[in-house]
mmCIF file of C-alpha atoms in Angstrom:
data_model
loop_
_atom_site.group_PDB
_atom_site.id
_atom_site.type_symbol
_atom_site.label_atom_id
_atom_site.label_comp_id
_atom_site.label_asym_id
_atom_site.label_seq_id
_atom_site.Cartn_x
_atom_site.Cartn_y
_atom_site.Cartn_z
ATOM 1 C CA MET A 1 149.507 -65.733 -114.581
ATOM 2 C CA ASN A 2 150.037 -62.288 -113.020
ATOM 3 C CA GLN A 3 147.585 -59.394 -112.742
ATOM 4 C CA ARG A 4 148.952 -57.838 -115.795
ATOM 5 C CA ASP A 5 148.260 -61.171 -117.932
ATOM 6 C CA ILE A 6 144.770 -61.391 -116.623
ATOM 7 C CA SER A 7 143.968 -57.764 -117.234
ATOM 8 C CA GLU A 8 145.204 -58.154 -120.956
ATOM 9 C CA ILE A 9 142.785 -61.008 -121.452
ATOM 10 C CA LYS A 10 139.921 -59.229 -119.865
ATOM 11 C CA ARG A 11 140.381 -56.371 -122.290
ATOM 12 C CA ARG A 12 139.589 -58.924 -125.021
ATOM 13 C CA LEU A 13 136.085 -59.150 -123.500
ATOM 14 C CA ASN A 14 135.029 -55.705 -124.276
ATOM 15 C CA PRO A 15 131.588 -56.122 -125.758
ATOM 16 C CA ASP A 16 132.122 -53.138 -127.992
ATOM 17 C CA LYS A 17 135.080 -54.953 -129.836
ATOM 18 C CA ARG A 18 133.568 -58.432 -130.479
ATOM 19 C CA TYR A 19 136.942 -60.080 -130.358
ATOM 20 C CA PRO A 20 135.761 -63.661 -129.265
ATOM 21 C CA THR A 21 134.595 -65.872 -132.260
ATOM 22 C CA VAL A 22 131.916 -67.910 -130.885
ATOM 23 C CA ILE A 23 129.934 -68.748 -127.726
ATOM 24 C CA ARG A 24 128.449 -72.162 -126.941
ATOM 25 C CA GLY A 25 126.016 -72.932 -124.216
ATOM 26 C CA CYS A 26 124.168 -75.811 -122.460
ATOM 27 C CA TYR A 27 121.215 -74.973 -120.479
ATOM 28 C CA VAL A 28 120.547 -77.822 -117.944
ATOM 29 C CA ALA A 29 117.506 -78.541 -115.736
ATOM 30 C CA ALA A 30 118.016 -79.296 -111.917
ATOM 31 C CA ASP A 31 117.476 -83.043 -112.608
ATOM 32 C CA GLY A 32 120.212 -83.025 -115.171
ATOM 33 C CA HIS A 33 118.452 -83.273 -118.556
ATOM 34 C CA ILE A 34 119.516 -80.802 -121.166
ATOM 35 C CA ILE A 35 117.064 -78.314 -121.969
ATOM 36 C CA SER A 36 118.734 -76.766 -124.943
ATOM 37 C CA THR A 37 122.232 -76.214 -126.374
ATOM 38 C CA PHE A 38 123.128 -73.352 -128.675
ATOM 39 C CA ALA A 39 126.213 -72.073 -130.585
ATOM 40 C CA GLN A 40 126.267 -68.237 -131.606
ATOM 41 C CA PRO A 41 128.923 -66.536 -133.399
ATOM 42 C CA VAL A 42 129.709 -63.329 -131.282
ATOM 43 C CA TYR A 43 129.639 -60.873 -134.119
ATOM 44 C CA ALA A 44 125.929 -61.700 -134.698
ATOM 45 C CA LEU A 45 124.761 -61.131 -131.008
ATOM 46 C CA PRO A 46 122.562 -58.279 -130.268
ATOM 47 C CA GLN A 47 124.517 -55.492 -128.380
ATOM 48 C CA GLU A 48 122.646 -56.063 -125.019
ATOM 49 C CA GLU A 49 123.111 -59.810 -125.084
ATOM 50 C CA ASN A 50 126.830 -59.641 -126.024
ATOM 51 C CA GLU A 51 127.292 -57.277 -122.939
ATOM 52 C CA LYS A 52 125.655 -59.811 -120.661
ATOM 53 C CA TYR A 53 127.637 -62.688 -121.963
ATOM 54 C CA MET A 54 130.942 -60.644 -121.687
ATOM 55 C CA ALA A 55 130.042 -59.620 -118.170
ATOM 56 C CA ILE A 56 129.940 -63.209 -117.150
ATOM 57 C CA PHE A 57 133.207 -64.080 -118.836
ATOM 58 C CA ARG A 58 134.887 -61.096 -117.410
ATOM 59 C CA LYS A 59 133.597 -62.162 -113.906
ATOM 60 C CA THR A 60 135.188 -65.537 -114.363
ATOM 61 C CA LEU A 61 138.501 -63.600 -114.674
ATOM 62 C CA SER A 62 137.836 -61.445 -111.522
ATOM 63 C CA GLY A 63 138.708 -61.739 -107.871
ATOM 64 C CA THR A 64 141.785 -62.214 -105.952
ATOM 65 C CA LEU A 65 144.614 -64.248 -106.944
ATOM 66 C CA GLY A 66 145.274 -67.125 -104.513
ATOM 67 C CA GLN A 67 141.758 -67.008 -103.425
ATOM 68 C CA ASN A 68 139.128 -66.808 -106.264
ATOM 69 C CA LEU A 69 141.571 -67.338 -109.108
ATOM 70 C CA LEU A 70 143.685 -70.392 -108.508
ATOM 71 C CA PRO A 71 146.356 -71.710 -110.960
ATOM 72 C CA VAL A 72 146.041 -75.389 -112.130
ATOM 73 C CA GLU A 73 149.039 -77.152 -113.084
ATOM 74 C CA PHE A 74 149.340 -80.385 -115.287
ATOM 75 C CA THR A 75 152.194 -82.908 -115.333
ATOM 76 C CA ALA A 76 154.033 -83.646 -118.413
ATOM 77 C CA LEU A 77 152.352 -87.168 -118.455
ATOM 78 C CA GLN A 78 148.938 -85.558 -118.456
ATOM 79 C CA THR A 79 149.766 -83.389 -121.387
ATOM 80 C CA MET A 80 150.706 -86.464 -123.391
ATOM 81 C CA GLU A 81 148.140 -89.234 -122.176
ATOM 82 C CA GLY A 82 145.587 -87.402 -119.731
ATOM 83 C CA PRO A 83 142.005 -87.602 -121.326
ATOM 84 C CA GLU A 84 141.142 -84.523 -119.334
ATOM 85 C CA HIS A 85 143.871 -82.511 -121.076
ATOM 86 C CA HIS A 86 143.181 -83.980 -124.341
ATOM 87 C CA LEU A 87 139.492 -83.008 -124.155
ATOM 88 C CA LEU A 88 140.419 -79.312 -123.221
ATOM 89 C CA MET A 89 142.937 -79.349 -126.283
ATOM 90 C CA ALA A 90 140.267 -80.743 -128.419
ATOM 91 C CA LEU A 91 137.857 -77.864 -127.616
ATOM 92 C CA ARG A 92 140.616 -75.150 -127.952
ATOM 93 C CA ASP A 93 142.198 -76.483 -131.093
ATOM 94 C CA SER A 94 138.785 -76.919 -133.065
ATOM 95 C CA SER A 95 137.638 -73.453 -131.862
ATOM 96 C CA LEU A 96 134.770 -75.368 -130.188
ATOM 97 C CA THR A 97 133.487 -76.827 -133.483
ATOM 98 C CA ASP A 98 134.413 -80.537 -132.623
ATOM 99 C CA GLU A 99 130.820 -81.557 -131.619
ATOM 100 C CA ASP A 100 132.029 -84.904 -129.862
ATOM 101 C CA ALA A 101 134.382 -82.811 -127.718
ATOM 102 C CA VAL A 102 131.645 -80.148 -126.808
ATOM 103 C CA ASP A 103 129.146 -83.116 -125.963
ATOM 104 C CA ALA A 104 131.698 -84.752 -123.889
ATOM 105 C CA PHE A 105 132.421 -81.587 -121.918
ATOM 106 C CA TRP A 106 128.804 -81.035 -121.358
ATOM 107 C CA GLN A 107 128.171 -84.478 -119.807
ATOM 108 C CA LYS A 108 131.363 -84.238 -117.834
ATOM 109 C CA VAL A 109 130.185 -80.972 -116.208
ATOM 110 C CA ILE A 110 126.516 -82.156 -115.816
ATOM 111 C CA SER A 111 127.688 -85.326 -113.798
ATOM 112 C CA VAL A 112 129.712 -83.142 -111.493
ATOM 113 C CA ILE A 113 126.829 -80.681 -110.852
ATOM 114 C CA LEU A 114 124.317 -83.543 -110.386
ATOM 115 C CA SER A 115 126.629 -85.023 -107.692
ATOM 116 C CA SER A 116 126.971 -81.465 -105.939
ATOM 117 C CA LYS A 117 123.379 -81.133 -106.050
ATOM 118 C CA SER A 118 122.753 -84.417 -104.492
ATOM 119 C CA ASN A 119 124.920 -83.386 -101.711
ATOM 120 C CA ALA A 120 123.206 -80.054 -101.351
ATOM 121 C CA LEU A 121 119.794 -81.721 -100.937
ATOM 122 C CA GLN A 122 121.290 -83.523 -97.898
ATOM 123 C CA SER A 123 123.331 -80.716 -96.407
ATOM 124 C CA VAL A 124 122.205 -77.343 -97.568
ATOM 125 C CA SER A 125 118.673 -76.693 -99.000
ATOM 126 C CA GLN A 126 116.255 -78.182 -101.535
ATOM 127 C CA GLN A 127 116.088 -74.650 -103.285
ATOM 128 C CA GLN A 128 119.787 -74.766 -104.101
ATOM 129 C CA ALA A 129 119.433 -78.234 -105.662
ATOM 130 C CA ALA A 130 116.456 -77.049 -107.635
ATOM 131 C CA ASP A 131 118.040 -74.218 -109.579
ATOM 132 C CA ASN A 132 118.890 -74.777 -113.205
ATOM 133 C CA TYR A 133 122.189 -73.933 -114.575
ATOM 134 C CA LEU A 134 124.045 -72.654 -117.671
ATOM 135 C CA ILE A 135 127.275 -73.946 -118.862
ATOM 136 C CA LEU A 136 129.121 -71.420 -121.264
ATOM 137 C CA LEU A 137 132.105 -72.007 -123.529
ATOM 138 C CA MET A 138 133.724 -69.181 -125.391
ATOM 139 C CA HIS A 139 136.755 -69.216 -127.823
ATOM 140 C CA ASP A 140 138.938 -66.531 -128.881
ATOM 141 C CA GLY A 141 142.132 -66.269 -130.895
ATOM 142 C CA TYR A 142 144.258 -63.220 -129.591
ATOM 143 C CA ASP A 143 146.889 -61.842 -132.025
ATOM 144 C CA VAL A 144 149.356 -60.879 -129.144
ATOM 145 C CA PRO A 145 151.096 -57.531 -130.063
ATOM 146 C CA PHE A 146 154.636 -57.360 -129.911
ATOM 147 C CA LYS A 147 156.132 -55.611 -126.659
ATOM 148 C CA ASP A 148 159.644 -54.245 -126.491
ATOM 149 C CA GLY A 149 161.849 -54.018 -123.513
ATOM 150 C CA ASN A 150 160.266 -50.728 -122.403
ATOM 151 C CA ASP A 151 156.894 -52.295 -122.356
ATOM 152 C CA GLU A 152 155.896 -50.283 -125.482
ATOM 153 C CA ILE A 153 153.403 -52.188 -127.636
ATOM 154 C CA ASP A 154 153.824 -52.413 -131.408
ATOM 155 C CA ARG A 155 150.512 -53.437 -132.795
ATOM 156 C CA GLU A 156 151.834 -53.796 -136.205
ATOM 157 C CA ARG A 157 154.004 -56.622 -135.074
ATOM 158 C CA SER A 158 152.638 -59.980 -133.550
ATOM 159 C CA THR A 159 154.557 -62.520 -131.612
ATOM 160 C CA ASP A 160 152.055 -65.225 -131.560
ATOM 161 C CA VAL A 161 148.274 -66.127 -131.483
ATOM 162 C CA PHE A 162 146.854 -67.032 -128.205
ATOM 163 C CA SER A 163 144.079 -69.371 -129.000
ATOM 164 C CA TYR A 164 142.066 -70.149 -125.727
ATOM 165 C CA ILE A 165 138.842 -71.219 -124.182
ATOM 166 C CA LEU A 166 136.794 -69.634 -121.327
ATOM 167 C CA CYS A 167 134.156 -71.666 -119.455
ATOM 168 C CA SER A 168 131.642 -70.217 -116.979
ATOM 169 C CA VAL A 169 129.025 -72.198 -114.981
ATOM 170 C CA CYS A 170 126.168 -70.106 -113.750
ATOM 171 C CA THR A 171 123.263 -70.842 -111.700
ATOM 172 C CA VAL A 172 119.805 -70.140 -113.252
ATOM 173 C CA LYS A 173 117.139 -69.133 -110.607
ATOM 174 C CA GLN A 174 113.482 -68.494 -110.961
ATOM 175 C CA SER A 175 112.446 -65.007 -110.290
ATOM 176 C CA LYS A 176 109.545 -64.040 -108.137
ATOM 177 C CA PRO A 177 106.350 -62.644 -109.609
ATOM 178 C CA ALA A 178 106.374 -58.776 -109.365
ATOM 179 C CA LEU A 179 104.835 -55.656 -110.414
ATOM 180 C CA MET A 180 106.475 -54.215 -113.739
ATOM 181 C CA TYR A 181 106.123 -50.718 -115.280
ATOM 182 C CA PHE A 182 104.969 -50.678 -118.995
ATOM 183 C CA ALA A 183 105.968 -47.377 -120.571
ATOM 184 C CA ALA A 184 103.532 -47.720 -123.434
ATOM 185 C CA GLU A 185 100.605 -47.903 -121.106
ATOM 186 C CA SER A 186 102.133 -45.775 -118.362
ATOM 187 C CA GLU A 187 100.977 -48.457 -115.914
ATOM 188 C CA PHE A 188 101.977 -51.227 -113.685
ATOM 189 C CA HIS A 189 101.107 -54.910 -114.550
ATOM 190 C CA SER A 190 101.985 -58.247 -113.174
ATOM 191 C CA ARG A 191 105.241 -59.804 -114.344
ATOM 192 C CA GLU A 192 105.380 -63.630 -114.239
ATOM 193 C CA ALA A 193 108.013 -65.616 -112.734
ATOM 194 C CA ASP A 194 110.922 -66.197 -115.036
ATOM 195 C CA TRP A 195 114.370 -68.002 -115.141
ATOM 196 C CA VAL A 196 117.302 -65.533 -114.612
ATOM 197 C CA VAL A 197 120.991 -66.282 -115.157
ATOM 198 C CA GLY A 198 123.232 -65.245 -112.302
ATOM 199 C CA ALA A 199 127.023 -64.597 -111.804
ATOM 200 C CA PRO A 200 129.269 -67.477 -112.472
ATOM 201 C CA GLU A 201 129.824 -69.894 -109.537
ATOM 202 C CA GLN A 202 132.919 -71.416 -111.190
ATOM 203 C CA GLY A 203 134.857 -71.432 -114.424
ATOM 204 C CA PHE A 204 138.279 -71.573 -115.948
ATOM 205 C CA LEU A 205 140.661 -70.176 -118.568
ATOM 206 C CA PHE A 206 142.567 -72.723 -120.742
ATOM 207 C CA PRO A 207 145.556 -72.810 -121.458
ATOM 208 C CA SER A 208 147.165 -70.281 -118.982
ATOM 209 C CA PHE A 209 148.391 -67.105 -120.432
ATOM 210 C CA ASP A 210 151.902 -66.719 -118.984
ATOM 211 C CA ASP A 211 154.407 -64.279 -120.058
ATOM 212 C CA ARG A 212 151.987 -63.250 -123.001
ATOM 213 C CA GLN A 213 151.981 -66.686 -124.500
ATOM 214 C CA ALA A 214 150.173 -69.985 -124.270
ATOM 215 C CA ASN A 215 151.075 -72.429 -121.387
ATOM 216 C CA VAL A 216 149.330 -75.681 -122.216
ATOM 217 C CA TYR A 217 150.714 -77.099 -118.847
ATOM 218 C CA GLY A 218 148.384 -74.756 -116.948
ATOM 219 C CA ALA A 219 144.945 -73.204 -116.520
ATOM 220 C CA MET A 220 143.450 -70.405 -114.567
ATOM 221 C CA TYR A 221 140.503 -71.723 -112.360
ATOM 222 C CA TYR A 222 137.887 -69.403 -110.918
ATOM 223 C CA THR A 223 135.628 -70.030 -107.823
ATOM 224 C CA LYS A 224 133.153 -67.480 -106.691
ATOM 225 C CA ASP A 225 133.371 -68.759 -103.047
ATOM 226 C CA ALA A 226 136.910 -68.955 -101.982
ATOM 227 C CA ALA A 227 136.130 -71.075 -99.124
ATOM 228 C CA ASP A 228 134.681 -73.628 -101.617
ATOM 229 C CA PRO A 229 136.894 -74.440 -104.674
ATOM 230 C CA HIS A 230 134.620 -77.165 -105.876
ATOM 231 C CA ASP A 231 137.015 -80.065 -105.628
ATOM 232 C CA ASP A 232 134.639 -82.391 -107.686
ATOM 233 C CA PHE A 233 134.762 -80.092 -110.617
ATOM 234 C CA ILE A 234 138.550 -79.680 -110.543
ATOM 235 C CA GLU A 235 138.917 -83.358 -110.330
ATOM 236 C CA ALA A 236 136.587 -84.015 -113.255
ATOM 237 C CA VAL A 237 137.930 -81.309 -115.529
ATOM 238 C CA PHE A 238 141.492 -81.334 -114.799
ATOM 239 C CA ASN A 239 142.220 -84.416 -112.698
ATOM 240 C CA THR A 240 144.712 -82.417 -110.670
ATOM 241 C CA PRO A 241 145.335 -82.477 -106.853
ATOM 242 C CA LYS A 242 142.690 -80.784 -104.665
ATOM 243 C CA ILE A 243 143.123 -77.194 -103.809
ATOM 244 C CA THR A 244 143.128 -76.078 -100.085
ATOM 245 C CA PRO A 245 140.510 -73.213 -99.622
ATOM 246 C CA ALA A 246 141.983 -69.925 -98.843
ATOM 247 C CA PRO A 247 140.152 -69.789 -95.428
ATOM 248 C CA GLN A 248 141.479 -72.989 -94.535
ATOM 249 C CA GLN A 249 145.149 -72.038 -95.316
ATOM 250 C CA THR A 250 144.664 -68.957 -93.197
ATOM 251 C CA GLU A 251 143.320 -71.056 -90.177
ATOM 252 C CA THR A 252 146.154 -73.656 -90.589
ATOM 253 C CA PHE A 253 148.921 -70.832 -90.753
ATOM 254 C CA GLN A 254 147.327 -69.312 -87.624
ATOM 255 C CA ASN A 255 147.331 -72.639 -85.707
ATOM 256 C CA ILE A 256 151.005 -73.352 -86.698
ATOM 257 C CA LEU A 257 151.990 -69.976 -85.488
ATOM 258 C CA ARG A 258 150.295 -70.494 -82.179
ATOM 259 C CA THR A 259 151.448 -74.128 -81.581
ATOM 260 C CA SER A 260 154.928 -73.450 -82.635
ATOM 261 C CA LEU A 261 155.867 -70.262 -80.934
ATOM 262 C CA GLN A 262 154.024 -70.913 -77.827
ATOM 263 C CA ASP A 263 155.104 -68.163 -75.357
ATOM 264 C CA GLU A 264 156.781 -66.073 -77.963
ATOM 265 C CA CYS A 265 153.522 -65.767 -79.960
ATOM 266 C CA ASN A 266 152.743 -62.487 -78.181
ATOM 267 C CA LEU A 267 150.959 -59.203 -79.436
ATOM 268 C CA ASP A 268 154.356 -57.609 -80.488
ATOM 269 C CA VAL A 269 155.422 -60.493 -82.650
ATOM 270 C CA VAL A 270 152.052 -60.905 -84.502
ATOM 271 C CA GLN A 271 151.988 -57.101 -85.053
ATOM 272 C CA GLN A 272 155.441 -57.146 -86.633
ATOM 273 C CA VAL A 273 154.714 -60.295 -88.824
ATOM 274 C CA HIS A 274 151.572 -58.604 -89.960
ATOM 275 C CA GLU A 275 153.186 -55.379 -90.730
ATOM 276 C CA THR A 276 156.190 -57.135 -92.345
ATOM 277 C CA VAL A 277 154.116 -59.373 -94.721
ATOM 278 C CA SER A 278 151.760 -56.547 -95.521
ATOM 279 C CA ALA A 279 154.583 -54.196 -96.541
ATOM 280 C CA MET A 280 155.999 -56.909 -98.774
ATOM 281 C CA MET A 281 152.693 -57.325 -100.407
ATOM 282 C CA GLU A 282 152.366 -53.564 -100.885
ATOM 283 C CA GLU A 283 155.726 -53.296 -102.506
ATOM 284 C CA HIS A 284 155.086 -56.454 -104.644
ATOM 285 C CA LYS A 285 151.743 -55.253 -105.759
ATOM 286 C CA ALA A 286 153.397 -52.321 -107.538
ATOM 287 C CA ASP A 287 154.836 -54.806 -110.042
ATOM 288 C CA LYS A 288 152.020 -55.737 -112.220
ATOM 289 C CA SER A 289 154.166 -58.163 -114.217
ATOM 290 C CA ALA A 290 155.251 -60.241 -110.936
ATOM 291 C CA GLU A 291 153.500 -63.449 -110.062
ATOM 292 C CA PRO A 292 151.397 -63.173 -106.749
ATOM 293 C CA LEU A 293 153.455 -63.092 -103.749
ATOM 294 C CA ALA A 294 153.705 -66.470 -101.962
ATOM 295 C CA PHE A 295 155.784 -67.856 -99.195
ATOM 296 C CA SER A 296 157.686 -71.116 -98.831
ATOM 297 C CA ALA A 297 158.571 -72.551 -95.401
ATOM 298 C CA PRO A 298 162.020 -71.040 -95.312
ATOM 299 C CA ALA A 299 160.682 -67.601 -96.386
ATOM 300 C CA VAL A 300 158.327 -67.460 -93.519
ATOM 301 C CA ARG A 301 160.984 -68.720 -90.973
ATOM 302 C CA GLU A 302 163.275 -65.854 -92.190
ATOM 303 C CA VAL A 303 160.144 -63.410 -91.612
ATOM 304 C CA LEU A 304 159.653 -64.874 -88.168
ATOM 305 C CA GLU A 305 163.420 -64.405 -87.137
ATOM 306 C CA ASN A 306 163.568 -60.904 -88.393
ATOM 307 C CA CYS A 307 160.437 -60.073 -86.209
ATOM 308 C CA GLY A 308 162.201 -61.287 -83.142
ATOM 309 C CA VAL A 309 161.359 -64.988 -82.973
ATOM 310 C CA SER A 310 164.048 -67.017 -81.661
ATOM 311 C CA PRO A 311 165.949 -69.395 -84.083
ATOM 312 C CA ASP A 312 164.685 -72.619 -82.200
ATOM 313 C CA LYS A 313 160.999 -71.624 -82.302
ATOM 314 C CA ALA A 314 161.357 -70.480 -86.082
ATOM 315 C CA ALA A 315 162.936 -74.019 -86.711
ATOM 316 C CA VAL A 316 159.821 -75.672 -85.060
ATOM 317 C CA PHE A 317 157.503 -73.539 -87.157
ATOM 318 C CA GLU A 318 159.157 -74.506 -90.410
ATOM 319 C CA GLU A 319 158.808 -78.185 -89.451
ATOM 320 C CA TYR A 320 155.038 -77.756 -88.873
ATOM 321 C CA TYR A 321 154.532 -75.537 -91.992
ATOM 322 C CA ILE A 322 156.139 -78.418 -94.068
ATOM 323 C CA ASP A 323 154.008 -81.046 -92.355
ATOM 324 C CA SER A 324 150.875 -79.104 -92.977
ATOM 325 C CA PHE A 325 151.426 -77.855 -96.469
ATOM 326 C CA GLY A 326 153.983 -79.846 -98.154
ATOM 327 C CA ASP A 327 157.792 -79.659 -98.783
ATOM 328 C CA ASN A 328 157.688 -77.215 -101.661
ATOM 329 C CA ALA A 329 154.436 -75.624 -100.816
ATOM 330 C CA ARG A 330 154.258 -71.942 -101.542
ATOM 331 C CA ILE A 331 151.065 -70.135 -99.716
ATOM 332 C CA PRO A 332 149.828 -66.973 -101.152
ATOM 333 C CA ALA A 333 150.701 -64.074 -98.845
ATOM 334 C CA VAL A 334 147.149 -62.902 -99.121
ATOM 335 C CA ASN A 335 146.089 -66.179 -97.181
ATOM 336 C CA LEU A 336 148.646 -65.514 -94.435
ATOM 337 C CA VAL A 337 147.667 -62.068 -93.345
ATOM 338 C CA ALA A 338 144.708 -59.781 -94.177
ATOM 339 C CA PRO A 339 146.657 -56.627 -95.105
ATOM 340 C CA ARG A 340 143.698 -54.370 -94.483
ATOM 341 C CA THR A 341 142.407 -55.840 -91.109
ATOM 342 C CA PHE A 342 144.022 -56.133 -87.643
ATOM 343 C CA LYS A 343 141.681 -57.580 -85.161
ATOM 344 C CA VAL A 344 142.121 -58.241 -81.383
ATOM 345 C CA THR A 345 139.624 -60.775 -79.894
ATOM 346 C CA THR A 346 138.960 -61.807 -76.344
ATOM 347 C CA PRO A 347 136.065 -63.795 -74.961
ATOM 348 C CA SER A 348 134.010 -60.790 -74.394
ATOM 349 C CA VAL A 349 135.458 -57.990 -76.457
ATOM 350 C CA SER A 350 136.442 -57.584 -80.235
ATOM 351 C CA ILE A 351 138.884 -54.525 -81.206
ATOM 352 C CA LYS A 352 139.202 -53.692 -84.864
ATOM 353 C CA VAL A 353 142.222 -51.470 -85.666
ATOM 354 C CA ASP A 354 143.531 -49.803 -88.835
ATOM 355 C CA PRO A 355 146.741 -52.106 -89.597
ATOM 356 C CA GLU A 356 148.535 -48.701 -89.921
ATOM 357 C CA ASN A 357 147.816 -47.825 -86.311
ATOM 358 C CA SER A 358 148.177 -51.383 -84.706
ATOM 359 C CA HIS A 359 151.196 -49.809 -82.698
ATOM 360 C CA LEU A 360 148.555 -47.987 -80.694
ATOM 361 C CA LEU A 361 147.754 -51.392 -78.862
ATOM 362 C CA GLU A 362 150.014 -52.828 -76.173
ATOM 363 C CA THR A 363 149.687 -55.443 -73.503
ATOM 364 C CA ARG A 364 150.579 -54.752 -69.757
ATOM 365 C CA ILE A 365 150.187 -56.768 -66.395
ATOM 366 C CA ILE A 366 148.506 -54.554 -63.836
ATOM 367 C CA ASP A 367 148.076 -55.762 -60.248
ATOM 368 C CA GLY A 368 148.694 -59.294 -61.613
ATOM 369 C CA LYS A 369 146.026 -58.998 -64.345
ATOM 370 C CA GLN A 370 146.626 -58.935 -68.068
ATOM 371 C CA TYR A 371 145.494 -55.953 -70.088
ATOM 372 C CA ILE A 372 145.234 -54.643 -73.595
ATOM 373 C CA LEU A 373 145.682 -50.984 -73.607
ATOM 374 C CA ILE A 374 144.531 -48.684 -76.522
ATOM 375 C CA LEU A 375 146.178 -45.202 -76.778
ATOM 376 C CA ALA A 376 143.223 -42.732 -76.586
ATOM 377 C CA ASP A 377 145.078 -39.523 -78.008
ATOM 378 C CA GLY A 378 142.246 -37.358 -79.252
ATOM 379 C CA ASP A 379 138.537 -37.411 -79.505
ATOM 380 C CA VAL A 380 136.942 -40.521 -78.226
ATOM 381 C CA GLU A 381 133.428 -41.626 -79.416
ATOM 382 C CA VAL A 382 131.024 -44.310 -77.965
ATOM 383 C CA ASN A 383 128.069 -45.095 -80.123
ATOM 384 C CA GLY A 384 128.626 -41.960 -82.061
ATOM 385 C CA VAL A 385 128.664 -39.748 -79.006
ATOM 386 C CA ASN A 386 131.744 -37.774 -78.054
ATOM 387 C CA VAL A 387 132.806 -38.695 -74.364
ATOM 388 C CA ARG A 388 135.262 -37.624 -71.755
ATOM 389 C CA LEU A 389 137.724 -40.007 -70.393
#
């Protein structure tokens, strides 16, 4: 899915339009027992409640592609024989009316979260493991309007009905007692502790909406924390390979760059790589219908050579890249460089520079010592005070 596809589905979640048909939920206690389940037609929801639900589902389609929004791909065998895929299809095809499929899905997610909470007790905090949680499912049938070659939409003509489900898993935390204002009495009174639904921690759209039509071979997975894609959830719900977290991809790329280029890994090369990839990302972003920019090993090798890296060192980099990510891996560009950040760090000093002005940095050896020089052309402030140099 590209950004335009995601935006088109998010417009379906306008609380004023009430496009989705039904919302089903399962409220679960921290110990795994089901407190309640419900099924509510969207048209019958009070406006304020509908707005809250739609905000949760919209959040599940938000974030950065390649970091918070991650594509999931099923094999042909999984679509024919895989129980995970069959369950998702049963949920979608029944418009969430298949009670056996819905119950099976609740139990699947509950077992995963119970396992995660057990780990949280050991490694994070008892409070995190003590939170309740809400599992939400939503169904919608989108009558996709026809679009001509000039991207003009003809709402009178339809090409297909995109039937899909959205899932959101939210933590439910207990609020603290507090004073609350009661307008009728013009006074403040005590408010008891209550359980409040938070933003979704994870979720997914199934099937994927590719080229404005359903792709049952794919899904779009959401994780609130790009550093933790929740591998156990992905394995249980999709049974697809683990997803390498975005920060880990960035760290691996940086290690490969340093190890393979060795003495050629200098400030000029890193600056040029950053500027080149950032420019490609900016140009690519202008095309909302394009898939997110991603780099294969040969593509990165070409960038390196264009930035002045010798062919021998670039070839070594390509080998390391394939060994680390795989033969056919395509790593999102956003995980290779941060286009809005350029940071230089030494053991005692950190320097942040606007990427557009990274050329103001240079390295030089003076009296046998290495220096990083910053062009100070104009006013200079130290702790907010203008100083003379």
